[in-house]
XYZ file of C-alpha atoms in Angstrom:
326
model
C 98.381 124.251 189.052
C 97.190 120.715 188.670
C 94.610 121.766 186.116
C 97.501 123.783 184.226
C 99.673 120.673 184.381
C 96.855 118.522 183.062
C 96.166 120.860 180.353
C 99.809 121.026 179.323
C 100.223 117.201 179.222
C 96.979 117.054 177.256
C 98.217 119.502 174.685
C 101.631 117.599 174.496
C 99.940 114.337 173.735
C 97.761 115.888 171.175
C 100.620 117.338 169.268
C 102.723 113.948 169.653
C 99.636 112.249 168.087
C 99.361 114.644 165.281
C 103.096 114.362 164.625
C 102.842 110.743 164.606
C 99.979 110.859 162.138
C 101.860 113.158 159.901
C 104.928 110.946 160.200
C 102.966 107.924 159.135
C 101.512 109.642 156.098
C 105.087 110.827 155.073
C 106.516 107.336 155.646
C 103.690 105.771 153.451
C 103.791 103.097 152.205
C 106.132 100.992 154.257
C 104.398 97.597 153.754
C 102.264 95.758 151.174
C 99.177 97.254 149.744
C 96.092 95.201 148.939
C 93.415 95.899 146.346
C 90.564 93.925 146.898
C 88.653 92.787 143.836
C 84.913 91.998 143.861
C 85.107 89.899 140.814
C 86.642 86.796 139.727
C 90.144 86.577 137.933
C 90.263 87.457 134.142
C 87.796 90.133 134.002
C 88.563 93.720 132.837
C 88.691 95.003 136.435
C 91.144 92.004 137.397
C 93.228 92.398 134.259
C 93.796 96.294 134.392
C 94.622 96.293 138.114
C 97.140 93.508 137.859
C 98.764 95.442 134.853
C 98.856 98.634 137.156
C 99.766 96.767 140.379
C 103.187 95.602 138.710
C 104.063 99.256 137.988
C 102.787 100.617 141.137
C 105.030 98.024 143.004
C 107.956 99.500 141.191
C 107.100 103.040 141.910
C 105.967 102.756 145.554
C 108.672 100.353 146.377
C 106.226 97.865 148.205
C 104.246 94.978 146.730
C 100.838 95.937 145.505
C 98.610 92.852 145.696
C 95.129 92.152 143.943
C 93.043 89.639 145.861
C 89.763 88.317 144.303
C 86.739 88.139 146.427
C 83.807 87.595 143.988
C 80.210 87.945 144.893
C 77.101 89.179 143.611
C 77.347 92.978 143.094
C 80.783 92.544 144.526
C 79.328 93.315 147.884
C 81.492 91.088 149.893
C 84.615 93.026 148.746
C 83.113 96.353 149.469
C 82.179 95.320 152.912
C 85.705 93.863 153.717
C 87.270 97.209 152.617
C 84.483 99.392 154.306
C 85.534 97.595 157.474
C 89.177 97.647 157.245
C 91.523 100.383 158.752
C 91.624 103.785 156.865
C 95.515 103.819 156.838
C 96.341 103.468 153.104
C 96.867 99.810 152.812
C 93.561 98.232 151.813
C 91.787 99.696 148.792
C 88.711 98.537 146.709
C 88.515 98.018 142.930
C 85.673 100.537 142.283
C 83.953 100.272 139.087
C 80.765 101.406 137.396
C 79.344 97.963 138.159
C 79.748 97.733 141.852
C 79.586 101.497 142.685
C 77.377 103.308 140.281
C 74.941 100.458 139.576
C 74.449 98.685 142.766
C 72.599 101.456 144.703
C 69.739 101.168 142.076
C 69.918 97.428 141.440
C 69.545 96.101 145.065
C 66.754 97.033 147.558
C 69.416 97.434 150.216
C 73.286 97.575 150.610
C 75.434 97.200 153.521
C 77.534 100.003 152.215
C 77.143 103.528 150.599
C 79.547 104.171 147.730
C 79.589 107.831 148.270
C 79.845 108.047 152.013
C 81.614 104.782 152.989
C 84.552 105.352 150.482
C 86.876 107.924 149.096
C 87.366 107.757 145.264
C 91.053 107.713 144.406
C 91.305 107.504 140.707
C 89.786 105.905 137.465
C 92.209 103.697 135.446
C 90.567 102.268 132.415
C 87.334 102.483 130.270
C 85.946 99.544 128.389
C 83.174 98.353 126.451
C 80.868 95.249 126.611
C 80.245 93.006 123.638
C 77.532 90.477 122.698
C 79.245 87.536 121.672
C 78.605 84.256 120.237
C 80.885 81.216 118.983
C 82.368 81.715 115.570
C 80.240 78.842 113.948
C 77.079 80.315 115.469
C 74.097 81.186 113.234
C 73.946 84.481 115.125
C 76.183 86.823 112.844
C 74.235 90.080 113.562
C 72.070 91.660 116.355
C 69.088 91.274 113.991
C 69.552 87.420 113.759
C 69.721 87.371 117.557
C 66.403 89.542 118.006
C 64.524 87.476 115.393
C 65.590 84.166 116.908
C 64.607 85.390 120.473
C 61.239 86.496 119.225
C 60.557 83.017 117.502
C 61.781 81.266 120.548
C 60.908 83.180 123.750
C 62.744 82.151 126.914
C 64.736 79.404 124.982
C 67.966 81.307 124.081
C 70.487 81.512 126.867
C 72.795 84.484 127.422
C 75.613 84.046 129.695
C 76.653 87.039 132.166
C 79.033 87.585 135.077
C 77.191 87.588 138.383
C 73.968 89.253 139.243
C 74.443 93.098 139.903
C 77.346 93.577 137.161
C 77.323 95.778 134.105
C 76.778 92.511 132.126
C 73.885 91.703 133.934
C 72.288 95.056 133.441
C 73.138 95.035 129.801
C 71.301 91.787 129.395
C 68.198 93.210 131.186
C 68.365 96.411 129.056
C 68.706 94.420 125.953
C 65.550 92.332 126.777
C 63.557 95.400 127.626
C 64.658 97.788 124.513
C 64.608 94.733 122.207
C 61.370 93.412 123.290
C 62.672 89.886 123.676
C 62.639 87.274 126.386
C 66.026 85.592 126.632
C 67.291 83.421 129.665
C 70.339 85.255 131.620
C 72.633 82.733 133.200
C 74.958 84.222 135.717
C 78.471 82.820 136.212
C 81.317 83.744 138.586
C 83.678 85.287 135.923
C 84.665 85.679 132.348
C 86.603 82.343 132.227
C 83.509 80.609 133.220
C 81.444 82.314 130.743
C 83.696 81.232 127.864
C 83.745 77.708 129.118
C 79.932 77.757 129.188
C 79.810 79.367 125.563
C 82.216 76.861 124.160
C 80.315 73.881 125.571
C 76.759 75.213 124.415
C 75.540 75.565 127.902
C 74.692 79.165 126.727
C 74.415 80.405 123.062
C 75.610 84.049 123.797
C 77.541 85.801 126.237
C 77.650 89.565 127.211
C 80.955 90.355 128.628
C 83.740 93.027 128.462
C 86.166 92.910 125.423
C 89.221 92.515 127.817
C 89.260 88.717 128.575
C 88.047 87.772 124.978
C 89.640 90.196 122.457
C 92.505 87.797 121.580
C 89.798 84.954 120.894
C 87.806 87.371 118.698
C 90.798 88.425 116.670
C 91.592 84.803 116.234
C 88.228 83.910 114.931
C 87.360 81.586 117.713
C 84.518 83.961 119.106
C 82.310 86.266 117.148
C 81.614 89.829 118.460
C 78.055 90.885 117.240
C 77.767 94.312 118.749
C 79.597 96.600 121.256
C 78.190 99.093 123.567
C 80.577 101.868 123.119
C 79.071 104.773 121.007
C 82.179 104.538 118.776
C 83.624 101.454 117.172
C 86.619 99.947 118.910
C 89.851 100.759 117.092
C 91.109 97.011 117.027
C 87.754 95.779 115.930
C 86.548 98.174 113.282
C 84.424 95.596 111.593
C 82.305 95.118 114.768
C 79.169 97.398 114.743
C 78.112 99.085 117.943
C 74.475 98.559 119.290
C 73.624 102.010 117.867
C 74.831 100.947 114.516
C 72.596 98.054 114.847
C 69.441 99.995 115.588
C 69.321 99.746 119.528
C 70.053 102.935 121.258
C 71.091 103.646 124.687
C 73.951 101.063 125.263
C 76.711 103.739 125.489
C 76.070 103.854 129.251
C 77.407 100.312 129.616
C 80.901 101.343 128.462
C 82.226 101.139 132.028
C 85.112 102.388 134.167
C 87.403 100.642 136.449
C 88.808 102.723 139.408
C 90.114 102.608 143.045
C 88.341 103.742 146.344
C 89.848 103.759 149.711
C 87.876 103.453 153.027
C 86.329 106.750 154.364
C 88.703 108.606 156.743
C 91.767 107.619 154.710
C 94.495 110.551 154.956
C 94.040 113.012 152.136
C 97.902 112.975 151.574
C 97.643 109.287 151.039
C 94.645 109.397 148.587
C 96.135 112.109 146.567
C 99.765 110.511 146.494
C 98.254 107.218 145.120
C 96.052 109.106 142.605
C 99.156 110.771 141.151
C 100.977 107.400 140.941
C 97.891 105.724 139.143
C 98.081 108.664 136.721
C 101.704 108.143 136.004
C 101.252 104.425 135.503
C 98.237 105.127 133.112
C 100.264 107.465 131.036
C 103.067 104.934 130.439
C 103.076 103.934 126.692
C 103.893 100.063 127.312
C 100.529 100.276 129.821
C 98.415 102.069 127.393
C 99.313 99.676 124.636
C 98.627 96.599 127.098
C 95.280 98.087 127.951
C 94.426 98.476 124.273
C 95.561 94.774 123.738
C 92.931 93.829 126.349
C 90.209 95.942 124.928
C 90.651 98.889 127.526
C 91.474 102.543 127.144
C 93.739 104.115 129.729
C 92.052 106.986 131.456
C 93.085 108.162 135.111
C 91.403 110.867 136.992
C 91.689 113.000 140.257
C 89.729 112.027 143.401
C 87.471 115.026 142.666
C 86.955 113.945 139.076
C 86.294 110.459 140.130
C 83.672 111.548 142.688
C 82.025 113.762 140.089
C 81.755 110.784 137.688
C 80.460 108.513 140.442
C 77.652 110.832 141.286
C 76.831 111.450 137.785
C 76.517 107.705 136.872
C 74.573 106.752 139.985
C 71.739 109.155 138.864
C 72.110 107.958 135.258
C 71.830 104.115 136.381
C 68.761 105.018 138.527
C 66.959 106.563 135.590
C 68.008 103.599 133.193
C 66.985 100.976 135.607
C 63.599 102.414 136.332
C 62.934 103.140 132.746
C 63.859 99.553 131.693
C 61.666 98.307 134.587
C 64.471 96.175 135.952
C 63.423 94.561 139.317
C 65.668 95.175 142.296
C 67.477 92.325 143.750
């Protein structure tokens, strides 16, 4: 009799727990949601998610906050989200830089993008650009390569943090162009522009997002972009392929979102649908284009497939370019 009573009580408790869990998911969200950004303010990921966060706040009825925690490879941010509760209130800015590249760039990582996280959605895609000041002698990619070969180790190129797409693009450029340039890491895009303007570096590799306005105004010169197609707003800027260097299209990156592993599927799917709705808004798409980005949401399954594909592609590229692991 006691055993029967125990089993009945245990079953009731289990059902109650399940009911509470389902109720919590149905009630989601009921407090602010935080997106942890592993890069500094002003970069493509930061800009894109701040635009989206405003719309998500309106749609979800709770504040969606972007919090910057920059570090090499965006590792600090990933660790923070990995260790957070899988309750749908803390998410990670997941991008090709900190998710697809880092497994091949670092000797060891305190997280695994594919097992410690659930992909939610992509949001934007964007190209990288090699840039100089408008009054620089470097007008074409050929000018940069010729000067670098004539002055090995003396031309400096600003990048955002070790382990980013900008860093790998710089290493790849050195390898395929056969040049020795000095790659100088900075915390974020604003610091890169300051360094370029002050002459601390002669060139930068960065996303179009934070610098497109300055390129259009003539303050900065875009020498080449990584995308296989010319960007619609900068049709006079050649691609790296146009300029004779192949393989740079892989550096056209994506920005997305990931949740800690174990986050309820209903929450992941709901947020993915909300992101898709935001990305399809005409004013959001226009804002993204103004910042050099193209809107492109995806399902969790599609995002997971892209991540797996890109991890393999980056592993092959990094090995081929003989890029040393950090």
